[in-house]
PDB file of C-alpha atoms in Angstrom:
ATOM      1  CA  MET I   1     133.631   3.428 175.491  1.00 50.00           C
ATOM      2  CA  ARG I   2     135.318   0.683 174.677  1.00 45.00           C
ATOM      3  CA  PHE I   3     137.081   0.634 178.144  1.00 43.00           C
ATOM      4  CA  ILE I   4     134.009   1.156 180.161  1.00 49.00           C
ATOM      5  CA  SER I   5     132.030  -1.784 178.204  1.00 45.00           C
ATOM      6  CA  ILE I   6     135.195  -4.067 179.002  1.00 40.00           C
ATOM      7  CA  ALA I   7     134.621  -3.165 182.737  1.00 45.00           C
ATOM      8  CA  PHE I   8     130.938  -3.057 182.486  1.00 45.00           C
ATOM      9  CA  ILE I   9     130.869  -6.583 181.332  1.00 41.00           C
ATOM     10  CA  SER I  10     132.358  -7.733 184.418  1.00 41.00           C
ATOM     11  CA  PHE I  11     129.712  -5.756 186.842  1.00 46.00           C
ATOM     12  CA  LEU I  12     126.790  -7.178 184.357  1.00 44.00           C
ATOM     13  CA  THR I  13     128.093 -10.897 184.674  1.00 39.00           C
ATOM     14  CA  ILE I  14     127.580 -10.455 188.217  1.00 40.00           C
ATOM     15  CA  PHE I  15     124.630  -8.634 188.280  1.00 45.00           C
ATOM     16  CA  THR I  16     122.523 -10.480 186.042  1.00 42.00           C
ATOM     17  CA  SER I  17     122.871 -13.906 187.600  1.00 40.00           C
ATOM     18  CA  SER I  18     118.998 -14.048 187.859  1.00 41.00           C
ATOM     19  CA  ALA I  19     116.938 -14.648 184.675  1.00 40.00           C
ATOM     20  CA  MET I  20     114.245 -11.601 183.675  1.00 42.00           C
ATOM     21  CA  ALA I  21     110.824 -12.536 182.566  1.00 46.00           C
ATOM     22  CA  GLN I  22     108.864 -11.238 180.120  1.00 57.00           C
ATOM     23  CA  THR I  23     111.544  -9.971 177.939  1.00 64.00           C
ATOM     24  CA  MET I  24     110.282  -9.107 174.369  1.00 65.00           C
ATOM     25  CA  VAL I  25     111.832 -11.766 172.050  1.00 71.00           C
ATOM     26  CA  GLY I  26     110.184 -10.724 168.730  1.00 72.00           C
ATOM     27  CA  ARG I  27     107.015  -9.628 166.932  1.00 71.00           C
ATOM     28  CA  ALA I  28     104.430 -11.441 164.384  1.00 76.00           C
ATOM     29  CA  MET I  29     101.715 -10.871 162.297  1.00 72.00           C
ATOM     30  CA  VAL I  30      98.304 -12.275 163.494  1.00 76.00           C
ATOM     31  CA  ASP I  31      95.241 -11.767 161.610  1.00 72.00           C
ATOM     32  CA  GLY I  32      97.175  -8.500 160.163  1.00 68.00           C
ATOM     33  CA  LYS I  33      97.766  -7.194 163.531  1.00 70.00           C
ATOM     34  CA  THR I  34     101.402  -7.308 165.152  1.00 70.00           C
ATOM     35  CA  VAL I  35     101.915  -8.997 167.913  1.00 72.00           C
ATOM     36  CA  ILE I  36     104.716  -8.700 170.491  1.00 72.00           C
ATOM     37  CA  LEU I  37     106.230 -11.950 171.414  1.00 76.00           C
ATOM     38  CA  TYR I  38     107.832 -12.618 175.338  1.00 74.00           C
ATOM     39  CA  ASP I  39     110.224 -15.018 176.318  1.00 72.00           C
ATOM     40  CA  ASP I  40     107.306 -16.193 178.955  1.00 75.00           C
ATOM     41  CA  TYR I  41     105.486 -17.694 175.822  1.00 77.00           C
ATOM     42  CA  SER I  42     102.891 -14.808 176.457  1.00 78.00           C
ATOM     43  CA  TRP I  43     101.889 -12.067 173.894  1.00 77.00           C
ATOM     44  CA  ASP I  44     100.185  -8.814 173.467  1.00 70.00           C
ATOM     45  CA  TYR I  45      98.977  -6.856 170.561  1.00 69.00           C
ATOM     46  CA  GLU I  46     100.988  -3.938 169.637  1.00 64.00           C
ATOM     47  CA  THR I  47      99.614  -0.868 170.368  1.00 62.00           C
ATOM     48  CA  LYS I  48     100.006   2.100 168.136  1.00 53.00           C
ATOM     49  CA  SER I  49     102.646   4.178 169.779  1.00 53.00           C
ATOM     50  CA  ALA I  50     105.201   6.940 168.125  1.00 53.00           C
ATOM     51  CA  ALA I  51     108.040   6.091 166.211  1.00 58.00           C
ATOM     52  CA  ASP I  52     110.587   6.463 168.970  1.00 72.00           C
ATOM     53  CA  CYS I  53     108.811   4.380 171.370  1.00 88.00           C
ATOM     54  CA  LYS I  54     110.109   0.413 171.952  1.00 88.00           C
ATOM     55  CA  THR I  55     108.404  -1.973 174.160  1.00 87.00           C
ATOM     56  CA  VAL I  56     110.848  -3.343 176.346  1.00 87.00           C
ATOM     57  CA  ALA I  57     109.235  -5.872 178.109  1.00 86.00           C
ATOM     58  CA  LYS I  58     105.589  -6.728 179.008  1.00 84.00           C
ATOM     59  CA  GLY I  59     104.349  -3.773 180.173  1.00 87.00           C
ATOM     60  CA  LEU I  60     107.141  -1.569 179.975  1.00 90.00           C
ATOM     61  CA  THR I  61     107.672   1.029 177.360  1.00 91.00           C
ATOM     62  CA  PHE I  62     110.778   3.343 176.443  1.00 94.00           C
ATOM     63  CA  CYS I  63     110.073   6.642 174.381  1.00 93.00           C
ATOM     64  CA  ASP I  64     113.067   8.182 173.873  1.00 91.00           C
ATOM     65  CA  PRO I  65     112.214  11.475 171.939  1.00 88.00           C
ATOM     66  CA  THR I  66     115.921  12.634 171.322  1.00 87.00           C
ATOM     67  CA  GLY I  67     116.710   9.421 169.380  1.00 89.00           C
ATOM     68  CA  ARG I  68     119.877   9.549 171.321  1.00 92.00           C
ATOM     69  CA  TRP I  69     119.736   6.089 173.175  1.00 94.00           C
ATOM     70  CA  LYS I  70     120.605   3.053 171.391  1.00 93.00           C
ATOM     71  CA  PHE I  71     119.635  -0.326 172.310  1.00 91.00           C
ATOM     72  CA  ASP I  72     123.062  -2.435 172.104  1.00 88.00           C
ATOM     73  CA  THR I  73     122.818  -5.740 169.696  1.00 80.00           C
ATOM     74  CA  ASP I  74     123.284  -9.277 170.120  1.00 74.00           C
ATOM     75  CA  GLN I  75     121.023  -9.185 173.566  1.00 69.00           C
ATOM     76  CA  ALA I  76     119.765 -12.663 174.213  1.00 62.00           C
ATOM     77  CA  PRO I  77     116.446 -13.068 176.041  1.00 61.00           C
ATOM     78  CA  GLY I  78     116.591 -12.661 179.706  1.00 66.00           C
ATOM     79  CA  ASP I  79     119.545 -10.969 179.594  1.00 70.00           C
ATOM     80  CA  ALA I  80     119.836  -7.423 181.174  1.00 88.00           C
ATOM     81  CA  ILE I  81     119.467  -4.746 178.295  1.00 92.00           C
ATOM     82  CA  THR I  82     122.426  -2.667 177.737  1.00 93.00           C
ATOM     83  CA  LEU I  83     121.801   1.080 175.955  1.00 94.00           C
ATOM     84  CA  THR I  84     124.328   3.306 174.837  1.00 95.00           C
ATOM     85  CA  TYR I  85     123.821   7.297 174.889  1.00 95.00           C
ATOM     86  CA  SER I  86     127.280   8.451 174.015  1.00 94.00           C
ATOM     87  CA  ASP I  87     131.032   7.453 174.351  1.00 92.00           C
ATOM     88  CA  ALA I  88     130.778   8.265 178.088  1.00 92.00           C
ATOM     89  CA  ILE I  89     127.249   7.274 179.307  1.00 96.00           C
ATOM     90  CA  GLY I  90     125.761   3.686 179.220  1.00 96.00           C
ATOM     91  CA  GLY I  91     122.497   2.655 180.274  1.00 96.00           C
ATOM     92  CA  LEU I  92     121.014  -0.708 181.827  1.00 95.00           C
ATOM     93  CA  ILE I  93     117.422  -1.777 181.867  1.00 95.00           C
ATOM     94  CA  VAL I  94     116.940  -4.858 184.857  1.00 93.00           C
ATOM     95  CA  ASN I  95     113.479  -6.500 184.527  1.00 91.00           C
ATOM     96  CA  GLU I  96     112.347  -8.996 187.219  1.00 90.00           C
ATOM     97  CA  THR I  97     109.083 -10.851 187.732  1.00 89.00           C
ATOM     98  CA  LEU I  98     108.470 -10.969 191.543  1.00 91.00           C
ATOM     99  CA  PRO I  99     106.208 -13.829 192.867  1.00 92.00           C
ATOM    100  CA  ASP I 100     102.978 -13.064 194.428  1.00 91.00           C
ATOM    101  CA  GLY I 101     103.337 -11.852 197.817  1.00 91.00           C
ATOM    102  CA  HIS I 102     106.674 -10.774 197.715  1.00 93.00           C
ATOM    103  CA  GLU I 103     108.188  -8.957 200.394  1.00 93.00           C
ATOM    104  CA  PHE I 104     110.762  -6.995 197.989  1.00 92.00           C
ATOM    105  CA  THR I 105     111.286  -3.034 198.460  1.00 95.00           C
ATOM    106  CA  THR I 106     113.244  -0.220 196.929  1.00 95.00           C
ATOM    107  CA  ASP I 107     115.716  -0.350 199.886  1.00 96.00           C
ATOM    108  CA  ILE I 108     116.245  -4.261 199.534  1.00 95.00           C
ATOM    109  CA  LEU I 109     116.775  -3.672 195.827  1.00 94.00           C
ATOM    110  CA  LYS I 110     119.058  -0.911 196.401  1.00 96.00           C
ATOM    111  CA  SER I 111     121.185  -2.995 198.673  1.00 96.00           C
ATOM    112  CA  ALA I 112     121.479  -5.636 196.340  1.00 95.00           C
ATOM    113  CA  ALA I 113     122.707  -3.249 193.679  1.00 95.00           C
ATOM    114  CA  VAL I 114     125.781  -2.132 196.061  1.00 97.00           C
ATOM    115  CA  ILE I 115     126.287  -5.992 196.977  1.00 97.00           C
ATOM    116  CA  ASN I 116     126.703  -6.610 193.329  1.00 94.00           C
ATOM    117  CA  ALA I 117     128.802  -3.640 192.396  1.00 96.00           C
ATOM    118  CA  ALA I 118     130.942  -4.650 195.454  1.00 97.00           C
ATOM    119  CA  SER I 119     131.065  -8.040 194.113  1.00 96.00           C
ATOM    120  CA  ALA I 120     132.446  -6.969 190.374  1.00 94.00           C
ATOM    121  CA  ALA I 121     134.884  -4.695 192.033  1.00 96.00           C
ATOM    122  CA  GLY I 122     136.432  -7.700 194.389  1.00 97.00           C
ATOM    123  CA  ILE I 123     135.796  -5.493 197.331  1.00 97.00           C
ATOM    124  CA  THR I 124     133.178  -5.389 200.498  1.00 97.00           C
ATOM    125  CA  ALA I 125     129.549  -3.861 200.181  1.00 97.00           C
ATOM    126  CA  LYS I 126     130.985  -1.354 203.019  1.00 97.00           C
ATOM    127  CA  ASP I 127     133.937  -0.289 200.932  1.00 97.00           C
ATOM    128  CA  VAL I 128     131.452   1.145 198.090  1.00 97.00           C
ATOM    129  CA  LEU I 129     131.293   4.507 197.636  1.00 97.00           C
ATOM    130  CA  VAL I 130     127.652   5.632 197.866  1.00 97.00           C
ATOM    131  CA  LEU I 131     127.225   9.104 196.789  1.00 97.00           C
ATOM    132  CA  ASP I 132     123.533   9.397 197.095  1.00 97.00           C
ATOM    133  CA  ASN I 133     120.485   7.497 198.599  1.00 97.00           C
ATOM    134  CA  LYS I 134     117.268   8.757 198.320  1.00 96.00           C
ATOM    135  CA  ASP I 135     113.445   7.923 197.531  1.00 95.00           C
ATOM    136  CA  VAL I 136     112.289   9.363 194.100  1.00 94.00           C
ATOM    137  CA  THR I 137     108.933   9.198 191.978  1.00 91.00           C
ATOM    138  CA  LEU I 138     108.887   8.196 188.671  1.00 89.00           C
ATOM    139  CA  LYS I 139     105.668   9.001 187.314  1.00 86.00           C
ATOM    140  CA  ASP I 140     102.978   7.134 189.149  1.00 86.00           C
ATOM    141  CA  HIS I 141     105.579   5.071 191.155  1.00 90.00           C
ATOM    142  CA  SER I 142     107.330   5.537 194.282  1.00 92.00           C
ATOM    143  CA  ALA I 143     111.150   4.575 193.634  1.00 95.00           C
ATOM    144  CA  GLY I 144     114.260   4.460 195.087  1.00 96.00           C
ATOM    145  CA  GLN I 145     117.637   6.019 193.838  1.00 97.00           C
ATOM    146  CA  ILE I 146     121.176   5.173 194.960  1.00 98.00           C
ATOM    147  CA  SER I 147     124.459   6.241 192.991  1.00 98.00           C
ATOM    148  CA  TYR I 148     127.721   4.670 193.591  1.00 98.00           C
ATOM    149  CA  SER I 149     131.061   4.279 192.508  1.00 97.00           C
ATOM    150  CA  VAL I 150     133.686   1.602 192.227  1.00 97.00           C
ATOM    151  CA  ASN I 151     136.764   0.548 191.015  1.00 97.00           C
ATOM    152  CA  ILE I 152     136.495  -2.507 188.269  1.00 95.00           C
ATOM    153  CA  ASP I 153     139.671  -3.506 186.506  1.00 95.00           C
ATOM    154  CA  GLY I 154     141.175   0.044 186.990  1.00 95.00           C
ATOM    155  CA  ILE I 155     138.835   2.002 186.095  1.00 95.00           C
ATOM    156  CA  ASP I 156     136.469   4.285 188.321  1.00 97.00           C
ATOM    157  CA  ILE I 157     132.701   3.661 187.140  1.00 97.00           C
ATOM    158  CA  THR I 158     129.840   5.743 188.716  1.00 98.00           C
ATOM    159  CA  TYR I 159     126.272   4.500 188.435  1.00 98.00           C
ATOM    160  CA  VAL I 160     122.793   5.892 189.089  1.00 98.00           C
ATOM    161  CA  ASN I 161     120.144   3.261 189.688  1.00 98.00           C
ATOM    162  CA  THR I 162     116.438   3.760 190.171  1.00 97.00           C
ATOM    163  CA  VAL I 163     114.620   1.096 191.429  1.00 97.00           C
ATOM    164  CA  ILE I 164     110.835   0.449 191.166  1.00 95.00           C
ATOM    165  CA  VAL I 165     109.112  -2.451 192.863  1.00 94.00           C
ATOM    166  CA  THR I 166     105.659  -3.066 192.131  1.00 91.00           C
ATOM    167  CA  GLU I 167     102.807  -6.168 192.953  1.00 90.00           C
ATOM    168  CA  ASN I 168     104.890  -8.037 190.433  1.00 89.00           C
ATOM    169  CA  ARG I 169     107.790  -6.291 189.089  1.00 91.00           C
ATOM    170  CA  ALA I 170     111.433  -5.396 190.199  1.00 93.00           C
ATOM    171  CA  LEU I 171     112.945  -2.911 187.762  1.00 94.00           C
ATOM    172  CA  GLN I 172     116.472  -1.323 187.779  1.00 95.00           C
ATOM    173  CA  LEU I 173     116.949   1.680 185.585  1.00 97.00           C
ATOM    174  CA  MET I 174     120.279   2.319 185.604  1.00 97.00           C
ATOM    175  CA  THR I 175     123.254   4.659 184.145  1.00 98.00           C
ATOM    176  CA  TYR I 176     126.771   4.675 184.307  1.00 97.00           C
ATOM    177  CA  ALA I 177     130.037   6.609 183.194  1.00 97.00           C
ATOM    178  CA  THR I 178     133.716   6.675 184.230  1.00 96.00           C
ATOM    179  CA  GLY I 179     134.388   8.882 187.326  1.00 95.00           C
ATOM    180  CA  LYS I 180     134.534   8.515 191.033  1.00 95.00           C
ATOM    181  CA  LYS I 181     131.389  11.485 191.120  1.00 96.00           C
ATOM    182  CA  VAL I 182     128.195  11.824 189.737  1.00 96.00           C
ATOM    183  CA  THR I 183     128.584  14.866 186.648  1.00 96.00           C
ATOM    184  CA  ASP I 184     126.159  17.453 186.149  1.00 96.00           C
ATOM    185  CA  GLU I 185     125.967  15.568 182.470  1.00 96.00           C
ATOM    186  CA  HIS I 186     125.496  12.398 184.316  1.00 97.00           C
ATOM    187  CA  THR I 187     122.486  13.712 186.346  1.00 96.00           C
ATOM    188  CA  LYS I 188     120.802  15.256 183.481  1.00 96.00           C
ATOM    189  CA  VAL I 189     121.250  12.316 181.461  1.00 96.00           C
ATOM    190  CA  HIS I 190     120.162  10.330 183.571  1.00 97.00           C
ATOM    191  CA  ASP I 191     116.814  11.945 184.540  1.00 96.00           C
ATOM    192  CA  ALA I 192     115.893  12.363 181.187  1.00 95.00           C
ATOM    193  CA  PHE I 193     116.597   8.754 180.758  1.00 96.00           C
ATOM    194  CA  ILE I 194     114.060   7.531 183.444  1.00 96.00           C
ATOM    195  CA  SER I 195     111.629   9.906 182.270  1.00 94.00           C
ATOM    196  CA  TYR I 196     111.342   8.032 179.177  1.00 94.00           C
ATOM    197  CA  PHE I 197     110.077   5.092 180.596  1.00 94.00           C
ATOM    198  CA  THR I 198     106.419   3.873 181.175  1.00 91.00           C
ATOM    199  CA  VAL I 199     105.546   1.655 183.533  1.00 90.00           C
ATOM    200  CA  GLU I 200     102.279  -0.651 183.704  1.00 84.00           C
TER     201      GLU I 200
END
């Protein structure tokens, strides 16, 4: 996993150039109730949820009933959130607030992901090996999903990226593994990963 992490840092540095808003930065007690604090200085009362649920950002909850996904430590507010599933598979959450009246679509977000992967690999977007590109549904949300592979620092890495664009949010739920193709295991892990999210 160490070699994946090193290669992924190169990709992540380019990928997260814009700051994300409404990332949870902490919890506090107010009048005996727990509140969740966000980096945009807003807050919400914490709702009672299962012990395996985590508020990732305002209106975004991750509930992993298996306990397999581990949030990586030392993540600064505003950074993409990285997770580890196993030595072979990792995850990434990119959550960005969009302005009123934006014209973003899932197709634009998928194209941006390919462009960022190309930049991290030092190639052009047309040279990125796109393995799959389709529309999907994530609970009540229309979404897009693109799978692609690039070589970063001599390591082939394959990404499965599910993207959602709402009235005020651009969300990328991504898993990655070494190799030039999406394996059956990677597909199963990614499908489970995205099913653990609730997007308000």
